PDB file of C-alpha atoms in Angstrom:
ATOM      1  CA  UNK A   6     -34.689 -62.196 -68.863  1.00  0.00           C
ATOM      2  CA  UNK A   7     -30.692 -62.436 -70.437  1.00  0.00           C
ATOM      3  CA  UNK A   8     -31.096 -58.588 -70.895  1.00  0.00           C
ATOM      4  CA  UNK A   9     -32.500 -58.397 -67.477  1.00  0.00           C
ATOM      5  CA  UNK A  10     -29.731 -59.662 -66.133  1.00  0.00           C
ATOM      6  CA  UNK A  11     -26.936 -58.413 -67.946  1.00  0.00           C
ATOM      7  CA  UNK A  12     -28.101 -54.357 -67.130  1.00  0.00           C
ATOM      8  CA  UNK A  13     -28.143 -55.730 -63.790  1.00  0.00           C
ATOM      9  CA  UNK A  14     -24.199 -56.805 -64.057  1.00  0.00           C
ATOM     10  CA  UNK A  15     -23.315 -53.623 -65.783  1.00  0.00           C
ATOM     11  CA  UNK A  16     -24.967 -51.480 -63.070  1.00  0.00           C
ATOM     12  CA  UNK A  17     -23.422 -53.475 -60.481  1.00  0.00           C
ATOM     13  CA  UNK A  18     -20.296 -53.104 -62.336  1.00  0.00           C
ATOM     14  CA  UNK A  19     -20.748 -49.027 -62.643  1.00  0.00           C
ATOM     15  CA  UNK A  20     -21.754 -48.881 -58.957  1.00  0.00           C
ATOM     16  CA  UNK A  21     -18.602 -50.793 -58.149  1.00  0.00           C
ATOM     17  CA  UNK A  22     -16.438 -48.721 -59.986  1.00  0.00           C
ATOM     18  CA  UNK A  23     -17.210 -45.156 -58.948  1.00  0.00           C
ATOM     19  CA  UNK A  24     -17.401 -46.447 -54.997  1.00  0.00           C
ATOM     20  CA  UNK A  25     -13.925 -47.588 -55.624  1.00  0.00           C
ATOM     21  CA  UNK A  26     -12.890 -44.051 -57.497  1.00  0.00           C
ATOM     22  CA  UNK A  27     -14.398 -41.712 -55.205  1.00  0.00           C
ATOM     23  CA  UNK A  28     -13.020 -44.231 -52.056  1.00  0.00           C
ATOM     24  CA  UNK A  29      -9.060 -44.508 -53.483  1.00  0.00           C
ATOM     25  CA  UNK A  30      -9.613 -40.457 -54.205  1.00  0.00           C
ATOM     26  CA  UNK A  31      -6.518 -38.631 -53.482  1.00  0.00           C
ATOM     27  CA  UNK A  32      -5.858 -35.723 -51.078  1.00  0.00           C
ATOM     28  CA  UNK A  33      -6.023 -31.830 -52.248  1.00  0.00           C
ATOM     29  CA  UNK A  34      -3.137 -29.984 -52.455  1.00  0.00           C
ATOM     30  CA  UNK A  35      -4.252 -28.340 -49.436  1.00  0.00           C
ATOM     31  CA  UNK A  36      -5.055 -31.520 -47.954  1.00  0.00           C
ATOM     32  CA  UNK A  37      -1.287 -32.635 -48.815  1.00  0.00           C
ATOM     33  CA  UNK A  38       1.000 -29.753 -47.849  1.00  0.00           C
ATOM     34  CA  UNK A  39      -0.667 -29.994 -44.033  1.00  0.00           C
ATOM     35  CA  UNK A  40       2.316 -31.098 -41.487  1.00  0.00           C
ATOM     36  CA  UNK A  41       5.515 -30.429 -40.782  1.00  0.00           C
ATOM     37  CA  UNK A  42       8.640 -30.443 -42.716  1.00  0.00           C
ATOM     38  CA  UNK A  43      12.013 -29.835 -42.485  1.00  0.00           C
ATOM     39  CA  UNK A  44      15.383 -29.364 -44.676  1.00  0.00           C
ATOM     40  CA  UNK A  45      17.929 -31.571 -45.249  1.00  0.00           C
ATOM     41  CA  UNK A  46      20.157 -29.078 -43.378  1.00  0.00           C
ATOM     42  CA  UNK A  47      17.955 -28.674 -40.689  1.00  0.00           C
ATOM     43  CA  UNK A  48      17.794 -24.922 -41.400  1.00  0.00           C
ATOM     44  CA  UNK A  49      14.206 -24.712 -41.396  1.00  0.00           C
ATOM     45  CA  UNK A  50      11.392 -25.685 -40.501  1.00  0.00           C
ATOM     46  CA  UNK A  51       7.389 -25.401 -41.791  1.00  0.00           C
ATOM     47  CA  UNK A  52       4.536 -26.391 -40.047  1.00  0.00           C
ATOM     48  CA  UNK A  53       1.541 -26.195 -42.005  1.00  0.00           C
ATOM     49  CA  UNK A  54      -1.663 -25.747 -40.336  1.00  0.00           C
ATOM     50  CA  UNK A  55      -5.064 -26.612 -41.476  1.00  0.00           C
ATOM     51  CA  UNK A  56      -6.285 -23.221 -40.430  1.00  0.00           C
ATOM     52  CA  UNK A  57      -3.819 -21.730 -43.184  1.00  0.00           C
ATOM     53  CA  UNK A  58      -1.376 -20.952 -40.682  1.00  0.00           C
ATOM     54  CA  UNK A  59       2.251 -22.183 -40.472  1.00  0.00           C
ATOM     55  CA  UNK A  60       5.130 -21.906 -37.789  1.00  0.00           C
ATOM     56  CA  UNK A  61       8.020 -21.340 -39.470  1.00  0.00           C
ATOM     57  CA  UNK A  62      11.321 -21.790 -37.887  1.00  0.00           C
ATOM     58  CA  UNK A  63      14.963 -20.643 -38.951  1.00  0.00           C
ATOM     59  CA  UNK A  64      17.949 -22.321 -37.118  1.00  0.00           C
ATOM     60  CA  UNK A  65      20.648 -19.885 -38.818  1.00  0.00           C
ATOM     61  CA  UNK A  66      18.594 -16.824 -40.463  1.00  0.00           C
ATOM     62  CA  UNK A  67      20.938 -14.414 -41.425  1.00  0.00           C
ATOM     63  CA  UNK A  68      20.195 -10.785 -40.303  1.00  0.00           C
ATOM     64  CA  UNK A  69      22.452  -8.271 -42.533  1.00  0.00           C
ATOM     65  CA  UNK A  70      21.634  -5.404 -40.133  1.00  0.00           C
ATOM     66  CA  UNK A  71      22.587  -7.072 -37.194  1.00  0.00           C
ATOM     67  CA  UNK A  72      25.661  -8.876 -39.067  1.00  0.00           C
ATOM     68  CA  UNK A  73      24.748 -12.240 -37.334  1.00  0.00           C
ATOM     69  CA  UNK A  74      23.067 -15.547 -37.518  1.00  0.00           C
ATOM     70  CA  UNK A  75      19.861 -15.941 -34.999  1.00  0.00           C
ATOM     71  CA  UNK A  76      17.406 -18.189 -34.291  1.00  0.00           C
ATOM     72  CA  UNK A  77      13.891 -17.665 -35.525  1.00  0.00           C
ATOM     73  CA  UNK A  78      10.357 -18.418 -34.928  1.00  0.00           C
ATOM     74  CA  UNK A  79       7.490 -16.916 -37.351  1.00  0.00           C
ATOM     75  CA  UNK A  80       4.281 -17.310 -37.835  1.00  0.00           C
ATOM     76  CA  UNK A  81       3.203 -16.461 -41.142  1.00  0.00           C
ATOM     77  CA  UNK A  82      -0.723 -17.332 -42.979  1.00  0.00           C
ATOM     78  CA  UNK A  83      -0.733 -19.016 -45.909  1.00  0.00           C
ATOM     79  CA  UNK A  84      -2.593 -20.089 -49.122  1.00  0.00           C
ATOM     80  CA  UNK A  85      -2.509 -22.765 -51.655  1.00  0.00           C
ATOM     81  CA  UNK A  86      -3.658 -21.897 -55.131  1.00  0.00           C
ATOM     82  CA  UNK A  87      -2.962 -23.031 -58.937  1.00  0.00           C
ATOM     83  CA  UNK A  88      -0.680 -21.345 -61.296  1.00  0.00           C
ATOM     84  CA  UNK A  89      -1.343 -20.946 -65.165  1.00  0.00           C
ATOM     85  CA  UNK A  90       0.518 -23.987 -65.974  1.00  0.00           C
ATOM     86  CA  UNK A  91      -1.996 -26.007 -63.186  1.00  0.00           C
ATOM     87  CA  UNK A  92       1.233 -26.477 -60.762  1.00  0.00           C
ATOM     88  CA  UNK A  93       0.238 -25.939 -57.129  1.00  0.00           C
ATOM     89  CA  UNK A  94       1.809 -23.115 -55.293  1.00  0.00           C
ATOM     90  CA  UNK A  95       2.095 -21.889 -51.828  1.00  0.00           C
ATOM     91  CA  UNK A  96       2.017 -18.360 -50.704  1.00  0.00           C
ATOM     92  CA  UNK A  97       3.335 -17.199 -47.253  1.00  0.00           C
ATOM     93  CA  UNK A  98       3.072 -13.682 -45.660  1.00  0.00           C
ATOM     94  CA  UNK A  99       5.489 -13.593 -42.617  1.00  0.00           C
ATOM     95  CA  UNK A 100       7.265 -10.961 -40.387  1.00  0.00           C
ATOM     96  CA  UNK A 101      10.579 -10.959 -39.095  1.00  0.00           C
ATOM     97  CA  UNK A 102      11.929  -7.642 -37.742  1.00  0.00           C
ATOM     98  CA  UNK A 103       9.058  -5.422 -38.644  1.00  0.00           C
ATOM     99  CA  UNK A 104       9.383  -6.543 -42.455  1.00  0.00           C
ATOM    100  CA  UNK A 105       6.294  -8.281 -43.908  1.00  0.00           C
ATOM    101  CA  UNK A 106       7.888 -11.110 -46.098  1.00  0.00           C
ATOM    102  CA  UNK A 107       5.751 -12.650 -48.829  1.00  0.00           C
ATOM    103  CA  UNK A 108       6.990 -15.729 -50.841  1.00  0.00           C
ATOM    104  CA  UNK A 109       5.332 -17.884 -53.061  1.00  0.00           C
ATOM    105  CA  UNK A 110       6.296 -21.184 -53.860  1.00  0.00           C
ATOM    106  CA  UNK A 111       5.549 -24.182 -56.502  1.00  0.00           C
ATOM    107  CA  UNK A 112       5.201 -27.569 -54.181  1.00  0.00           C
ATOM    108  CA  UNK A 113       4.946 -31.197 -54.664  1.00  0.00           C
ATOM    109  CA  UNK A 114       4.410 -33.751 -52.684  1.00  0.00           C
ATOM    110  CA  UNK A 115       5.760 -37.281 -52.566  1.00  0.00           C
ATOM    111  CA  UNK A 116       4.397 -40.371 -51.375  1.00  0.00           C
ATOM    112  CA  UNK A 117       8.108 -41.397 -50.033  1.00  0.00           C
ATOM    113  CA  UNK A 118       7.182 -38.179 -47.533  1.00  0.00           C
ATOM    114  CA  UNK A 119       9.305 -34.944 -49.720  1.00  0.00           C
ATOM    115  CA  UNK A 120       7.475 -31.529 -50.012  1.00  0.00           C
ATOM    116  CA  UNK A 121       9.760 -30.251 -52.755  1.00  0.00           C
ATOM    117  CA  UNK A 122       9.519 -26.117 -52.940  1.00  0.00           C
ATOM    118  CA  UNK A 123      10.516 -23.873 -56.019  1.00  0.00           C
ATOM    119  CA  UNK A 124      10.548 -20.502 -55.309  1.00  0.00           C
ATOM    120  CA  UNK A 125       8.485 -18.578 -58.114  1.00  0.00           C
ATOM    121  CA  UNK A 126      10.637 -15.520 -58.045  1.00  0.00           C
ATOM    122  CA  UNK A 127      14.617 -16.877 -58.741  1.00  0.00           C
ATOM    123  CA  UNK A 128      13.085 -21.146 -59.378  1.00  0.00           C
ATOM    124  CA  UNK A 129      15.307 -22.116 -56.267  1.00  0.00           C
ATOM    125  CA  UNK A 130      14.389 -25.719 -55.705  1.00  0.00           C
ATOM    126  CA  UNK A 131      14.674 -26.969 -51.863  1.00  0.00           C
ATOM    127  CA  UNK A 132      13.260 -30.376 -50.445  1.00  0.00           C
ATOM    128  CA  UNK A 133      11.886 -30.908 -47.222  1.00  0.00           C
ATOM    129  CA  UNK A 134      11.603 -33.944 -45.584  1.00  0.00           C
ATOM    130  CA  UNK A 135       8.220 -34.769 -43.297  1.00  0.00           C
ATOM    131  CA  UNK A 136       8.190 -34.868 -39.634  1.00  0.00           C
ATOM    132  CA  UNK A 137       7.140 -37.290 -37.377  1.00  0.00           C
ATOM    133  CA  UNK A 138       5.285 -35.704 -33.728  1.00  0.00           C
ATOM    134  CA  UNK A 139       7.829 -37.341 -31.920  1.00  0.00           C
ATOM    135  CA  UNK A 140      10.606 -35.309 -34.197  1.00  0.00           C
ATOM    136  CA  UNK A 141       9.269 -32.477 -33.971  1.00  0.00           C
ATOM    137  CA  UNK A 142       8.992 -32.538 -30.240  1.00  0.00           C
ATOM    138  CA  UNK A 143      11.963 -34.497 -28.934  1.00  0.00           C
ATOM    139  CA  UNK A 144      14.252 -32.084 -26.735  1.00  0.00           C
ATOM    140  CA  UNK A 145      17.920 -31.338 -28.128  1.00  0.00           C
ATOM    141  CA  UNK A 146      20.321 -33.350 -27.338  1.00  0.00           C
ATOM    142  CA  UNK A 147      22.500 -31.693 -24.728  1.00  0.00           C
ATOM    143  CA  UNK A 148      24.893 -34.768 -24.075  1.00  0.00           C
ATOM    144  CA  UNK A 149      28.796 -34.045 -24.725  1.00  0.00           C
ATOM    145  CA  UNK A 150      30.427 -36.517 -27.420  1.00  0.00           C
TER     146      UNK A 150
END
């Protein structure tokens, strides 16, 4: 009967223990880079889709042919894979001006809400903070100081 018993406590325990693993699992890297996020110099702007689509949006994008700064919206797809050293990446294909654009980044995400971005090509780091719905939506302010 002891024996019995005890199996029964170490099934229990076994049952217990993968309901709590598989319950506290975390999110995919897929899963995590979903939302929106912004630069600490509020130059620009992702919104990552589920779909695999993002909204991207440059505040000052420099256009060499025009010799100015402009304002930007994109759209671009995108893709989250693994590298060969098991670092998540993001790729984005994007046109601005008739140019397809294709980056790939490294990410990470934070639990204190940073996406942080290395490019792959030149290992430029840049960190982008999340968005909240109401940030992302609230109108400019237009008052005069």
């Amino acid at each position: 009967m002891n024996k019995i018993k005890r199996a029964a406590v170490v099934i229990f325990c076994v049952f217990t223990l993968l309901t709590a693993l598989t319950a506290c699992g975390g999110k995919s890297p897929e899963e995590l880079i979903v939302g929106t996020w912004r630069d600490s110099n509020g130059m620009t702007t992702y919104s990552f889709n589920e779909d695999g689509s993002c909204l991207i949006k440059f505040e000052d994008l420099f256009i060499p042919e025009l010799e100015c700064k402009v304002k930007i919206d994109t759209v671009a797809s995108y893709t989250v894979s693994k590298l060969d050293d098991g670092s998540a990446a993001v790729k984005l294909i994007y046109e601005i001006m008739s140019k397809t654009i294709t980056k790939e980044y490294k990410f990470t995400v934070e639990q204190d809400g940073l996406l942080y971005l290395t490019d792959v090509a030149d290992g430029t780091l840049t960190v982008y903070a999340a968005q909240t719905e109401a940030e992302t939506t609230a109108p400019a302010d237009t008052t005069a100081a």
